[in-house]
Coordinates of C-alpha atoms in Angstrom, one line a residue:
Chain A
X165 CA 151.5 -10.8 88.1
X166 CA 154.6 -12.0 85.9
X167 CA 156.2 -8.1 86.2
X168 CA 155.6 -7.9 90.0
X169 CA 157.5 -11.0 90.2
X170 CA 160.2 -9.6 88.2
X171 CA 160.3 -6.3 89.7
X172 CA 160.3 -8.1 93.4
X173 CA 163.0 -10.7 91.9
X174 CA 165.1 -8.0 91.1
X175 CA 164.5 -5.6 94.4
X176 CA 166.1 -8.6 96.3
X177 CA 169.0 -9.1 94.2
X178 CA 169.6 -4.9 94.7
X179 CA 169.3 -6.1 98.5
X180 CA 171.6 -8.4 98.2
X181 CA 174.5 -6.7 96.4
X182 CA 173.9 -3.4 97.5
X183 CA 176.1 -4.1 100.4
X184 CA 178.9 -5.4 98.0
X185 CA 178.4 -2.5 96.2
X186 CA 179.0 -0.6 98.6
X187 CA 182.5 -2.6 99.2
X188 CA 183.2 -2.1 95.4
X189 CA 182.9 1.6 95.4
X190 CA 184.5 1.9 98.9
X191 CA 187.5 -0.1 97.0
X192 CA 187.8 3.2 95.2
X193 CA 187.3 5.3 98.0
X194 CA 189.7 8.0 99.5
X195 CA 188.7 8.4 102.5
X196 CA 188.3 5.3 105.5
X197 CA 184.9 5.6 105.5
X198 CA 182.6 3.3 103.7
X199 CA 179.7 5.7 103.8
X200 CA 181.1 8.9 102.9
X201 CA 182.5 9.2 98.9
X202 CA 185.7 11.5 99.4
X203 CA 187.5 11.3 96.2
X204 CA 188.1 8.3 93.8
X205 CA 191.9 6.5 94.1
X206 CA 193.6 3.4 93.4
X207 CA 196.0 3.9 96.2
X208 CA 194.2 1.6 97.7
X209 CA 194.8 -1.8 95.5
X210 CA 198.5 -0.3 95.7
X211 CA 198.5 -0.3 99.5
X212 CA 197.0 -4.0 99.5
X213 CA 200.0 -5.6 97.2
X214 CA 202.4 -3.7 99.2
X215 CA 201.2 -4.7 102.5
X216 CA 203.0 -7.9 103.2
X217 CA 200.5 -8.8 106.4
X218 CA 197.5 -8.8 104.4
X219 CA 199.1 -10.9 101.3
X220 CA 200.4 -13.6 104.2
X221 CA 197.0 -13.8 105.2
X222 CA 196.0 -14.7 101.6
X223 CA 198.3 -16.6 100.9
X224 CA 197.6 -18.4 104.2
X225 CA 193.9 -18.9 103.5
X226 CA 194.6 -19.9 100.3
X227 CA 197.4 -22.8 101.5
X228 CA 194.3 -23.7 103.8
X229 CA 191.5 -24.2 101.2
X230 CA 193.8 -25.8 98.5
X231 CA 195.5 -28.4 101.0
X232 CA 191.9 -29.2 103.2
X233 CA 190.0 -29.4 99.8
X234 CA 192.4 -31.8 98.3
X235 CA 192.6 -34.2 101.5
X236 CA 188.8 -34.1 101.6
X237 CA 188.1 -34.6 98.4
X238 CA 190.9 -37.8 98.3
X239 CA 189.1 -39.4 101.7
X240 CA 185.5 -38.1 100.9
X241 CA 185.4 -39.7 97.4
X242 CA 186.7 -43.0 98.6
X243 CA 184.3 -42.8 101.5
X244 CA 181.3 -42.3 98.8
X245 CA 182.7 -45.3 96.9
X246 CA 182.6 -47.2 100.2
X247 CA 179.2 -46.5 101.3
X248 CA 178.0 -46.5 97.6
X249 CA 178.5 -50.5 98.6
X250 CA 177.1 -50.6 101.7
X251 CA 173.1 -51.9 102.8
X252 CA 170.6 -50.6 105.3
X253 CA 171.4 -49.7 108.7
X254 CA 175.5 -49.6 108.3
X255 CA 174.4 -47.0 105.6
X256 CA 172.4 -45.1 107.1
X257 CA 174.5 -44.9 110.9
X258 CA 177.1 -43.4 108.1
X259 CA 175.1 -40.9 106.4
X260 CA 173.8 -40.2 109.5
X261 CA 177.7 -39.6 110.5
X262 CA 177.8 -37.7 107.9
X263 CA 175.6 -35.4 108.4
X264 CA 176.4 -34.1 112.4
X265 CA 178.8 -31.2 111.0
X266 CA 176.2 -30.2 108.2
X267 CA 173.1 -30.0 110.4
X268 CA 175.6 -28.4 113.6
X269 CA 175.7 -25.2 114.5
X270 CA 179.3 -23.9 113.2
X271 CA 180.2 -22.3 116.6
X272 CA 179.4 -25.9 118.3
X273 CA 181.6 -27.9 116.2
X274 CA 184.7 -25.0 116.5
X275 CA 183.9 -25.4 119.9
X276 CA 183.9 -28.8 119.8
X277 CA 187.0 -29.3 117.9
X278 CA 189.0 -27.1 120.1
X279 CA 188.0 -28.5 123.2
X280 CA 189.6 -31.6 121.5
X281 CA 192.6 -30.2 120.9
X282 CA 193.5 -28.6 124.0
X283 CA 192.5 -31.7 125.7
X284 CA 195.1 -33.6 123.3
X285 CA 197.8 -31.2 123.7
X286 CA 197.7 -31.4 127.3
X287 CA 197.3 -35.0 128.2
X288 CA 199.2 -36.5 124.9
X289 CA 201.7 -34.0 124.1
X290 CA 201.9 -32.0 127.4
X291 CA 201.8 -28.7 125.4
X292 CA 199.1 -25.7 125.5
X293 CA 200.6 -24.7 122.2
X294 CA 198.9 -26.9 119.8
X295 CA 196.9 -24.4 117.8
X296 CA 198.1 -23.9 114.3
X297 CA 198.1 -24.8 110.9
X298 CA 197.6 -28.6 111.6
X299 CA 194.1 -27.8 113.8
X300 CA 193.3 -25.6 111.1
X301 CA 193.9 -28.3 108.4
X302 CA 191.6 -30.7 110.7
X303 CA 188.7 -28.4 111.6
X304 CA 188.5 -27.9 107.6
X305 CA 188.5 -31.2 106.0
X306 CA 186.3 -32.3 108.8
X307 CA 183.4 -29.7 107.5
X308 CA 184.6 -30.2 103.9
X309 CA 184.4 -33.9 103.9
X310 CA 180.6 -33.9 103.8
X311 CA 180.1 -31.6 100.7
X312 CA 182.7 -34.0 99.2
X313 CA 180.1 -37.2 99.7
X314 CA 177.8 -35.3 98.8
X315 CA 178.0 -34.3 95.5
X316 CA 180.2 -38.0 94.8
X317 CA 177.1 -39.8 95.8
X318 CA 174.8 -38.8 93.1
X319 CA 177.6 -39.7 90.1
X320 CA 177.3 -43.0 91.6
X321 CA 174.1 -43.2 91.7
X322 CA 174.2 -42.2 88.3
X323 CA 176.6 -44.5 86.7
X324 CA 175.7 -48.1 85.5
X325 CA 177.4 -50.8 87.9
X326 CA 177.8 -53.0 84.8
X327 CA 180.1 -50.7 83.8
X328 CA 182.5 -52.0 85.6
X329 CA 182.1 -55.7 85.2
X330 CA 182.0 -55.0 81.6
X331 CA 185.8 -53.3 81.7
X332 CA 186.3 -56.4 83.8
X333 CA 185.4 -58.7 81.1
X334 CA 187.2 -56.9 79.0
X335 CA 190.5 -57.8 80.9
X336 CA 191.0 -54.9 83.2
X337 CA 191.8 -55.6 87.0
X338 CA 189.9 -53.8 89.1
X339 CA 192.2 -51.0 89.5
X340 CA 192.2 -50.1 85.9
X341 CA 188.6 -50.6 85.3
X342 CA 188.0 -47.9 88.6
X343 CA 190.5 -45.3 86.6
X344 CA 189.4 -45.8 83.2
X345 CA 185.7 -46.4 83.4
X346 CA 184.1 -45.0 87.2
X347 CA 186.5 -42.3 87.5
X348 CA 185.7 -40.5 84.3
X349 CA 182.2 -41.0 85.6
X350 CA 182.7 -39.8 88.9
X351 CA 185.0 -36.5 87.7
X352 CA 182.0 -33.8 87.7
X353 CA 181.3 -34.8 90.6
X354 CA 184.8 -34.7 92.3
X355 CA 185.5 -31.7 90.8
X356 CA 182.2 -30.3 92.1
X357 CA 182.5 -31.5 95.7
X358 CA 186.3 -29.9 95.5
X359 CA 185.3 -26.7 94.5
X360 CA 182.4 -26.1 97.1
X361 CA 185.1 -27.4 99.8
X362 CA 187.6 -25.3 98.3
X363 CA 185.1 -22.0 98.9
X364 CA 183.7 -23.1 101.9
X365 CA 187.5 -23.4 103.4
X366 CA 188.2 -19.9 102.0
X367 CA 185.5 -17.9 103.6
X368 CA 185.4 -19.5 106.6
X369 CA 185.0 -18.0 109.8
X370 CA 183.6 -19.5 112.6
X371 CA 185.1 -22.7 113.0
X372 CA 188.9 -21.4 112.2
X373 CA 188.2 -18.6 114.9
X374 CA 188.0 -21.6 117.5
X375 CA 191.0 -23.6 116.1
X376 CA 193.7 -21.2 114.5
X377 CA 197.0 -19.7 116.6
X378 CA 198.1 -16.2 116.0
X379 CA 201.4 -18.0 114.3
X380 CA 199.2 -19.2 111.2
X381 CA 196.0 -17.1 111.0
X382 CA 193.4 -16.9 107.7
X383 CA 191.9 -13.9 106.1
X384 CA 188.7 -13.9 107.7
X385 CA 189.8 -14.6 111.3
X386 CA 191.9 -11.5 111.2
X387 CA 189.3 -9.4 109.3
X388 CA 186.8 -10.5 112.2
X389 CA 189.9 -9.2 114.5
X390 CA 189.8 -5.8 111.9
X391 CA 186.0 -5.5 111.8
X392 CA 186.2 -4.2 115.8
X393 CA 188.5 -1.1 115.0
X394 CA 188.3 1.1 112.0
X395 CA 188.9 -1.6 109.0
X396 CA 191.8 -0.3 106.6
X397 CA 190.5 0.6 102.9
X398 CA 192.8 -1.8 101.6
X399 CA 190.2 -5.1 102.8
X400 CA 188.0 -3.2 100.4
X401 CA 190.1 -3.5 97.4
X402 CA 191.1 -7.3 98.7
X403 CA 187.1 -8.1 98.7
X404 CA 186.6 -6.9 95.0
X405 CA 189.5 -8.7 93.8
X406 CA 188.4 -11.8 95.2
X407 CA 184.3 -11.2 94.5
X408 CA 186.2 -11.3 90.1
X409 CA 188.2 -14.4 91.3
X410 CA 185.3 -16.4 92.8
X411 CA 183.2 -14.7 89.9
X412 CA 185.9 -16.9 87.8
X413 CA 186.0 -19.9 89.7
X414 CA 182.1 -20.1 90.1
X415 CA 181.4 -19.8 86.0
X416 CA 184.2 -22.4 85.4
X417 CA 182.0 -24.5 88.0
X418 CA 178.7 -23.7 85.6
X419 CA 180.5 -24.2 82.7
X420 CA 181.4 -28.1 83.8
X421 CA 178.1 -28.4 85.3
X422 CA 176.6 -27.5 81.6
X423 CA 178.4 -29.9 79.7
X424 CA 178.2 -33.0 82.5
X425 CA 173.8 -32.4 82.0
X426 CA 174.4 -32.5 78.2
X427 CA 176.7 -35.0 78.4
X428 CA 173.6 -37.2 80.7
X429 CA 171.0 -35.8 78.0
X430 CA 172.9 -37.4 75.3
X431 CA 173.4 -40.4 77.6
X432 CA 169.8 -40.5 77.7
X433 CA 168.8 -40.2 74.1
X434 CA 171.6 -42.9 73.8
X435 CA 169.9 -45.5 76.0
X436 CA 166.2 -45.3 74.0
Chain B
X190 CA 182.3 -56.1 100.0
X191 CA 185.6 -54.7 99.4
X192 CA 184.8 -51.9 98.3
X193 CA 183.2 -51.4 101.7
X194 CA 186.4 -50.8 103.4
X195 CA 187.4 -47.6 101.4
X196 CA 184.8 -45.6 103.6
X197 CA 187.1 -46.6 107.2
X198 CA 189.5 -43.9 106.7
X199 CA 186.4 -41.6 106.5
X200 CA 184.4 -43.2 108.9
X201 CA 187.6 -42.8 111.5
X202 CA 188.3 -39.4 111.1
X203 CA 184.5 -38.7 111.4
X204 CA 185.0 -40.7 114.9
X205 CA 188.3 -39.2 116.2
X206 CA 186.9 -35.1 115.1
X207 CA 183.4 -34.7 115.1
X208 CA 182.0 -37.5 117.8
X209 CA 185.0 -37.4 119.8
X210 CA 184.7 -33.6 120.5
X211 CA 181.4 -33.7 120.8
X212 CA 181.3 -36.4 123.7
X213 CA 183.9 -33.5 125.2
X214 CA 181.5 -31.3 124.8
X215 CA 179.2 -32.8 126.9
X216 CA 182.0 -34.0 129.6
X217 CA 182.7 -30.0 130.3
X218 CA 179.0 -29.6 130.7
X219 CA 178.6 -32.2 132.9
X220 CA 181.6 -31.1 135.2
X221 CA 183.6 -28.5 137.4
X222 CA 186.8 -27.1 135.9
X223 CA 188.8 -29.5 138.4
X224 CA 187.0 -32.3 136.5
X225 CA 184.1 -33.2 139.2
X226 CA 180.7 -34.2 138.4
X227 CA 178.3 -31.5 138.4
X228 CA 174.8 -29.5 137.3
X229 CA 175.2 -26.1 138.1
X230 CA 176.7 -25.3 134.5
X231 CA 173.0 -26.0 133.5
X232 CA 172.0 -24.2 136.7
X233 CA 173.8 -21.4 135.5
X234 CA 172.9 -21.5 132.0
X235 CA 169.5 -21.1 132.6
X236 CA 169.9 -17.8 133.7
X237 CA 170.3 -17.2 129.9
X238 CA 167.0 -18.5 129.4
X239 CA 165.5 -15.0 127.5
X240 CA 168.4 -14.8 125.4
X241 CA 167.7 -18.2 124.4
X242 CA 164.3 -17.3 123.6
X243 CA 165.1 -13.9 121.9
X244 CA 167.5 -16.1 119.7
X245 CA 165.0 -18.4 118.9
X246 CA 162.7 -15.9 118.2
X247 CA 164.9 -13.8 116.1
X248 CA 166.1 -17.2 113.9
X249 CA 162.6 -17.9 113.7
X250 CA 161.3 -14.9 112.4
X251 CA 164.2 -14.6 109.6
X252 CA 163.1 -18.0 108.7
X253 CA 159.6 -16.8 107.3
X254 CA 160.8 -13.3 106.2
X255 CA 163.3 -15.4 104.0
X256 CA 160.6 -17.4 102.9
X257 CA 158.2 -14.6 102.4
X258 CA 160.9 -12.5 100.4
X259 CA 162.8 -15.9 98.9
X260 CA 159.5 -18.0 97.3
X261 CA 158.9 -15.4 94.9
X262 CA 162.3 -14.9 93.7
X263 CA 162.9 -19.0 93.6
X264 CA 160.0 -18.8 91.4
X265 CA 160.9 -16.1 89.3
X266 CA 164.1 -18.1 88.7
X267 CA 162.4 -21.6 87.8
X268 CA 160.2 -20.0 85.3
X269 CA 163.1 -18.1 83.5
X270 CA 165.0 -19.1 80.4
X271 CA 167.2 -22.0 80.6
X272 CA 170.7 -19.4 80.7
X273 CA 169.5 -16.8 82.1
X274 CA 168.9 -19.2 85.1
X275 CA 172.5 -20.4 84.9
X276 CA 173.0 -16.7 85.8
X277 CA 170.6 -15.8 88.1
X278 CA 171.1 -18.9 90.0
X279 CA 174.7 -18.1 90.3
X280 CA 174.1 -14.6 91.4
X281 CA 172.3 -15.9 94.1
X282 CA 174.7 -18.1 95.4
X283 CA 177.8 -15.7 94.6
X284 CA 177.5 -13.7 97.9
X285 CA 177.9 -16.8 99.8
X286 CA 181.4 -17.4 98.6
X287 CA 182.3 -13.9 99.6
X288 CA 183.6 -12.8 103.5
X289 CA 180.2 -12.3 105.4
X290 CA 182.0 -10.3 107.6
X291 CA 182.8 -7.1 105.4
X292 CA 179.4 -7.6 103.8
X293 CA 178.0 -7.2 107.1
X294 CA 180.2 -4.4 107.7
X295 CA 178.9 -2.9 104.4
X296 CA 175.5 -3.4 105.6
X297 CA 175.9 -1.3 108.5
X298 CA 177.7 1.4 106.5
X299 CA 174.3 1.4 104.9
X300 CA 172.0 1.9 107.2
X301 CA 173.5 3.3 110.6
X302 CA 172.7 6.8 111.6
X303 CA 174.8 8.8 109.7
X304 CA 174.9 5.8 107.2
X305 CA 174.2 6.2 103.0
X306 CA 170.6 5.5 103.5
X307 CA 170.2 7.8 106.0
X308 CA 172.4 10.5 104.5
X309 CA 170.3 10.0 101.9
X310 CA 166.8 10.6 103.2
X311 CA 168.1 13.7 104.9
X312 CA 168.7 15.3 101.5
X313 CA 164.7 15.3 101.6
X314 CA 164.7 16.4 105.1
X315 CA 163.3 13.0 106.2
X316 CA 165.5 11.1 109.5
X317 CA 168.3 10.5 110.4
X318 CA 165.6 7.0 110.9
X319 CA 166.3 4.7 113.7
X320 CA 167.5 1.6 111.4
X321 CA 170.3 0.0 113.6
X322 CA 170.6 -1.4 116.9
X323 CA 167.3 -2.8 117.2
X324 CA 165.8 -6.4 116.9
X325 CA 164.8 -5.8 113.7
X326 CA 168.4 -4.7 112.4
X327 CA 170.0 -7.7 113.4
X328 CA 166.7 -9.7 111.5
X329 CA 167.2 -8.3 108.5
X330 CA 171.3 -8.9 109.0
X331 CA 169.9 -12.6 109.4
X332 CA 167.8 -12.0 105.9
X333 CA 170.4 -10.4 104.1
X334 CA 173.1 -13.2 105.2
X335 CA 171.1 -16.3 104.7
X336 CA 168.4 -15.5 101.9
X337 CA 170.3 -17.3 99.8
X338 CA 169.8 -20.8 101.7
X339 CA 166.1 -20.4 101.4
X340 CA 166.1 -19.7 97.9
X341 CA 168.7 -22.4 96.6
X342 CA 166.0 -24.9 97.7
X343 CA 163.1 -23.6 97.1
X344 CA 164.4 -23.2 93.5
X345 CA 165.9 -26.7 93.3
X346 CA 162.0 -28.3 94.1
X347 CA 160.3 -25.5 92.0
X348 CA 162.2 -26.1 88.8
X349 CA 161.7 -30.0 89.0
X350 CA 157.4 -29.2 89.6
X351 CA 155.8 -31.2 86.4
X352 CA 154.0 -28.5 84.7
X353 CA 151.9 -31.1 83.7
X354 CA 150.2 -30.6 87.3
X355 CA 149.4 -27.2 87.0
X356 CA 148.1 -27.9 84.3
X357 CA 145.9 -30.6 84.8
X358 CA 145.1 -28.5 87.7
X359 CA 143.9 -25.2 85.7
X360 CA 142.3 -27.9 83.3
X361 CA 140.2 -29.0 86.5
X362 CA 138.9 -25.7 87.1
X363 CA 141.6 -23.9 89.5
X364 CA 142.6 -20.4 89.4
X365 CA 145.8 -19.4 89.9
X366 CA 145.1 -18.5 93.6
X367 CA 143.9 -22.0 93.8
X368 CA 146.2 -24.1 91.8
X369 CA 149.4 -22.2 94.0
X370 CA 147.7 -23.3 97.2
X371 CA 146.5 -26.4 96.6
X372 CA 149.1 -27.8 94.2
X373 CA 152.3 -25.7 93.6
X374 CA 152.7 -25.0 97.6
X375 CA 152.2 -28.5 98.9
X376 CA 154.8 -30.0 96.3
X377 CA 157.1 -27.1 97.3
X378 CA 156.9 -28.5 101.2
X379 CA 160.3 -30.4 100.9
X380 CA 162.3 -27.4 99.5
X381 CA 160.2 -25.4 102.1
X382 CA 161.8 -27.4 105.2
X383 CA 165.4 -27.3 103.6
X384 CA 165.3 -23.7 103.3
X385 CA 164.1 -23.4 106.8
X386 CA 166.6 -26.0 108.4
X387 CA 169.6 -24.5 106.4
X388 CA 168.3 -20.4 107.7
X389 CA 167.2 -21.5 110.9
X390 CA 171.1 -23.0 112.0
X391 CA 173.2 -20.8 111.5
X392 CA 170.9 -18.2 112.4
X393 CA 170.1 -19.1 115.9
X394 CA 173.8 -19.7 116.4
X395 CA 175.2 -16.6 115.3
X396 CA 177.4 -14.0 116.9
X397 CA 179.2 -11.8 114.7
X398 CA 175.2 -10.4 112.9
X399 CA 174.0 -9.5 116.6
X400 CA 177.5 -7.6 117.2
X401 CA 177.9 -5.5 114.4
X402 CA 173.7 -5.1 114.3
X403 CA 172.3 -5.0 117.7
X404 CA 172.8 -3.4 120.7
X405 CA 174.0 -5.1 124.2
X406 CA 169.9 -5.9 124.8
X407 CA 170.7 -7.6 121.3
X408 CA 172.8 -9.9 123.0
X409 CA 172.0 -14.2 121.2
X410 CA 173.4 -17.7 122.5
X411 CA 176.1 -17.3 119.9
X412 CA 177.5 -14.3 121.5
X413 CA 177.6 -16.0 125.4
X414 CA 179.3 -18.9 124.1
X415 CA 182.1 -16.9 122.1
X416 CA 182.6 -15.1 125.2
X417 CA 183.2 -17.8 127.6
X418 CA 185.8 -19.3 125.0
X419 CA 187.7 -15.9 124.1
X420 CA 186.5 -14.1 127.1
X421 CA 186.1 -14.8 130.7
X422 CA 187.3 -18.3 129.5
X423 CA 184.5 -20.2 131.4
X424 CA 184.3 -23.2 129.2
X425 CA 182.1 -25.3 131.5
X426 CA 179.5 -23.0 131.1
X427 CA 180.0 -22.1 127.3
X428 CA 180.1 -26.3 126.8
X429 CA 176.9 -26.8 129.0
X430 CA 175.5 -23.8 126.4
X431 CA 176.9 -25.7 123.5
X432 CA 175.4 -28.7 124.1
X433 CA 172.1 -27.3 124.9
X434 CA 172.1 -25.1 121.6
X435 CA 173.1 -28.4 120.2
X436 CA 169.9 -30.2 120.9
X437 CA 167.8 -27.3 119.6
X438 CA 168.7 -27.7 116.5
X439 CA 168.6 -31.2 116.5
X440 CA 165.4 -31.5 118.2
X441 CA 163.8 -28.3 115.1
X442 CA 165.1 -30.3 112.9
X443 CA 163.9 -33.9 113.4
X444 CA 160.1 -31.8 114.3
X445 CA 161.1 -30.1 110.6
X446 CA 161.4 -33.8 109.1
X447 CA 158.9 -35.4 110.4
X448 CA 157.0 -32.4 109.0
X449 CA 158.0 -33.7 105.6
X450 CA 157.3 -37.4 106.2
X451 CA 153.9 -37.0 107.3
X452 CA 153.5 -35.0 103.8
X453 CA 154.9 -37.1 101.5
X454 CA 152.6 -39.8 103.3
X455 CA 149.5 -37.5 102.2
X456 CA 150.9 -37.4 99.0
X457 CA 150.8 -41.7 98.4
X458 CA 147.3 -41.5 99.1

């Protein structure tokens, strides 16, 4: 029973990367096609670097994610301070707020969203060209902000309120006792709620494919675009350099994740 | 009660972008593209009424085969060694960080007619097999893309099960046939519904999966809407579509909750 488990486990993990496996060898590849093995080459990692298009688009996407998941995480972990404080039905209306873009359907809130902007271009700034990186930037930290809350709300949960009166009586004002005694707290799960914003930003499709201009477009918009024709060999080698950077970002993410339980465990032991 | 106030910021933007468009959402359904009051962009959406049905009937059925295929895996994880579930965990969620789009497109290099499967099988003299263009393609494209919602879940409620349960239930006389179904399943009911909400969503609203998978008789909600928005531009319509796609999900998912409710009220008693 335990083996069939395993050998099951481990048929649907070959299901799931086969198809990435299939990107990583096709990163490789001579030929165009993903399915036919033609002769191995790195010409194409050398074609993605000197492609200037494709590096824009990166660097685009990568702008994006870093700017959105910094504004969400800023408003989202005051927001989770300020309904950490609040009661009953204010709280819950919020939470409830809160959740509308996680429980959506992404191609009704892009939807959404740009029906909002064109209606605001028109009848506020009497332009058809608002599309860009400011609807972008919007669309984003509006889905981020809830992961932000999130993963803030538990910390808080976590952390002893008398913390803080005790930095108080200790002759802190407010302020300081929030940066010396929550925030520490709180960091693990800032950090946390930024990084799943960051990646959600990054590989987003849907909702940037409703709010994005051709001036400022992301990665995945234009592979979607890409996707309809042959796609260039170069996306290939693109993909497996960004599978080893996520790879990186996502065991830096375990690693503080570790410590942060330890760090509770000892907490624990600590208290009794 | 100061503190209160840090949440307006937050709570305005949430007005201004996500209930604001919304409420636009349902003013385009509501009207003609010269800003009258009118019905016939529901009238007119009905006529999409199978592929409505087909996408609730694809979504649905990737929902159980992800449950099917994700339980055991979610189990397998839970019962591992405390690192090499750091690892496993983070293989599983690993593919959702990375473009869905090529990995589709890798998908289909894998099993279209002349794809590697296939190319495979006729070294054997078997096919080419019929594995694309079909409902069941774009189902498994569903599975393959959204697995990992069902088992992040199902593994987060499964690795928090007291063992002290199954124990006292094996002490009480179960089997293991028994003590799954009477004690390991119903506590799993909350990860269960999670997994179900988080497949069911962006399944039934997909576009790019049915595309790249299915054929024109393939054809979901997702793909009508993203056509009267980049297409024939007939946003009434795609808005009165929206909104009822909308209220699906809502309305599965409140039935999903209230699923979980009644359970948890079984469980006090």
């Amino acid at each position: 029973m335990k083996r069939l488990g395993k050998v099951w486990t481990f048929l649907v993990f070959l299901f799931l990367y086969a198809p990435m496996i299939v990107l990583f060898v096709g990163s490789f590849n001579d030929g165009r096609d993903l399915s036919e093995f033609e002769g191995f080459t790195l010409s194409n990692y050398l074609d993605f670097f000197a492609d200037s298009g494709s590096l824009r688009l990166l660097a685009n996407s990568f702008i994006l994610a870093i700017s959105s998941s910094l504004a969400a995480t800023l408003l989202g972990t005051l927001a989770a301070l300020g309904i950490h404080a609040m009661r009953g039905r204010m709280r819950r209306a919020v939470m409830t707020l809160t959740n509308i873009p996680l429980v959506n359907p992404e191609i009704v809130t892009g939807v959404s969203l740009s029906l909002l902007f064109v209606f605001i271009g028109r009848s506020m700034l009497g332009s058809d060209q608002v599309f860009g990186f400011g609807t972008l930037l919007i669309a984003h930290v509006t889905f981020n902000l809830p992961y932000v809350i999130l993963s803030v709300m538990p910390k808080l949960r976590q952390t002893d309120s008398s913390l803080m009166d005790a930095a108080q009586d200790l002759g802190c004002t407010p302020l300081q006792g929030f940066f010396k005694v929550m925030l520490p707290e709180l960091w693990p799960g800032i950090i946390a709620g930024a990084i799943m914003a960051f990646t959600m930003s990054l590989d987003d499709f849907v909702i940037s494919y409703f709010t994005y201009s051709p001036n400022f477009s992301t990665l995945p918009v234009e592979i979607y675009a890409i996707t309809r024709k042959p796609v260039p060999p170069m996306y290939y080698a693109m993909f497996t350099l960004l599978f080893f950077v996520i790879l990186v970002v996502m065991i830096g993410m375990n690693v503080i994740q570790a410590r942060d339980e330890r760090r509770q465990e000892r907490k624990k032991l600590r208290g009794v | 009660m100061k503190n209160k106030l840090l949440a307006g910021p937050y709570i305005a933007w949430m007005a201004i972008f996500t209930v604001v468009p919304l409420a636009m959402v349902a003013y385009f359904a509501f009207t003609t593209p010269d800003g009258d009051f009118t019905l016939s962009n529901f009238a007119n959406a009905s006529e999409y009424l199978p592929i409505f049905l087909r996408s609730i009937w694809y979504a649905l059925a990737a929902c159980v085969i992800c449950l099917i295929v994700g339980y055991p895996v979610a189990y397998v994880i839970a019962h591992s060694g405390a690192n090499v579930q750091r690892v496993l965990y983070l293989l599983v969620t690993l593919p959702m960080c990375m473009s869905f789009l090529l990995r589709t497109l890798a998908l289909v290099a894998l099993v279209r007619d002349t794809g590697i499967i296939n190319s495979f099988l006729g070294l054997f003299g078997i096919g080419p097999l019929p594995l694309i263009r079909s409902s069941g393609s774009v189902i498994m494209g569903m599975v393959y893309n959204y697995l990992p919602y069902m088992i992040m879940p199902l593994y987060t409620v499964i690795v928090k099960l007291d063992p002290r349960l199954i124990e006292a239930a094996q002490d009480l006389g179960c089997d293991s046939v028994q003590c799954f179904r009477r004690v390991i399943l119903p506590l799993s009911v909350p990860g269960i519904v999670s997994g179900i909400t988080m497949v069911f969503v962006p399944a039934v609203s997909t576009f790019y999966i049915s595309q790249k998978l299915g054929s024109t008789e393939n054809m979901m909600v997702g793909d009508i809407i993203e056509r009267q928005f980049k297409g024939v531009a007939n946003q009434n319509l795609g808005a009165a579509m929206s909104l009822i796609l909308m209220l699906l999900v809502f309305i599965s998912i409140g039935l999903m909750n209230r699923f979980t409710d009644d359970d948890e009220e079984v469980a006090t008693i």
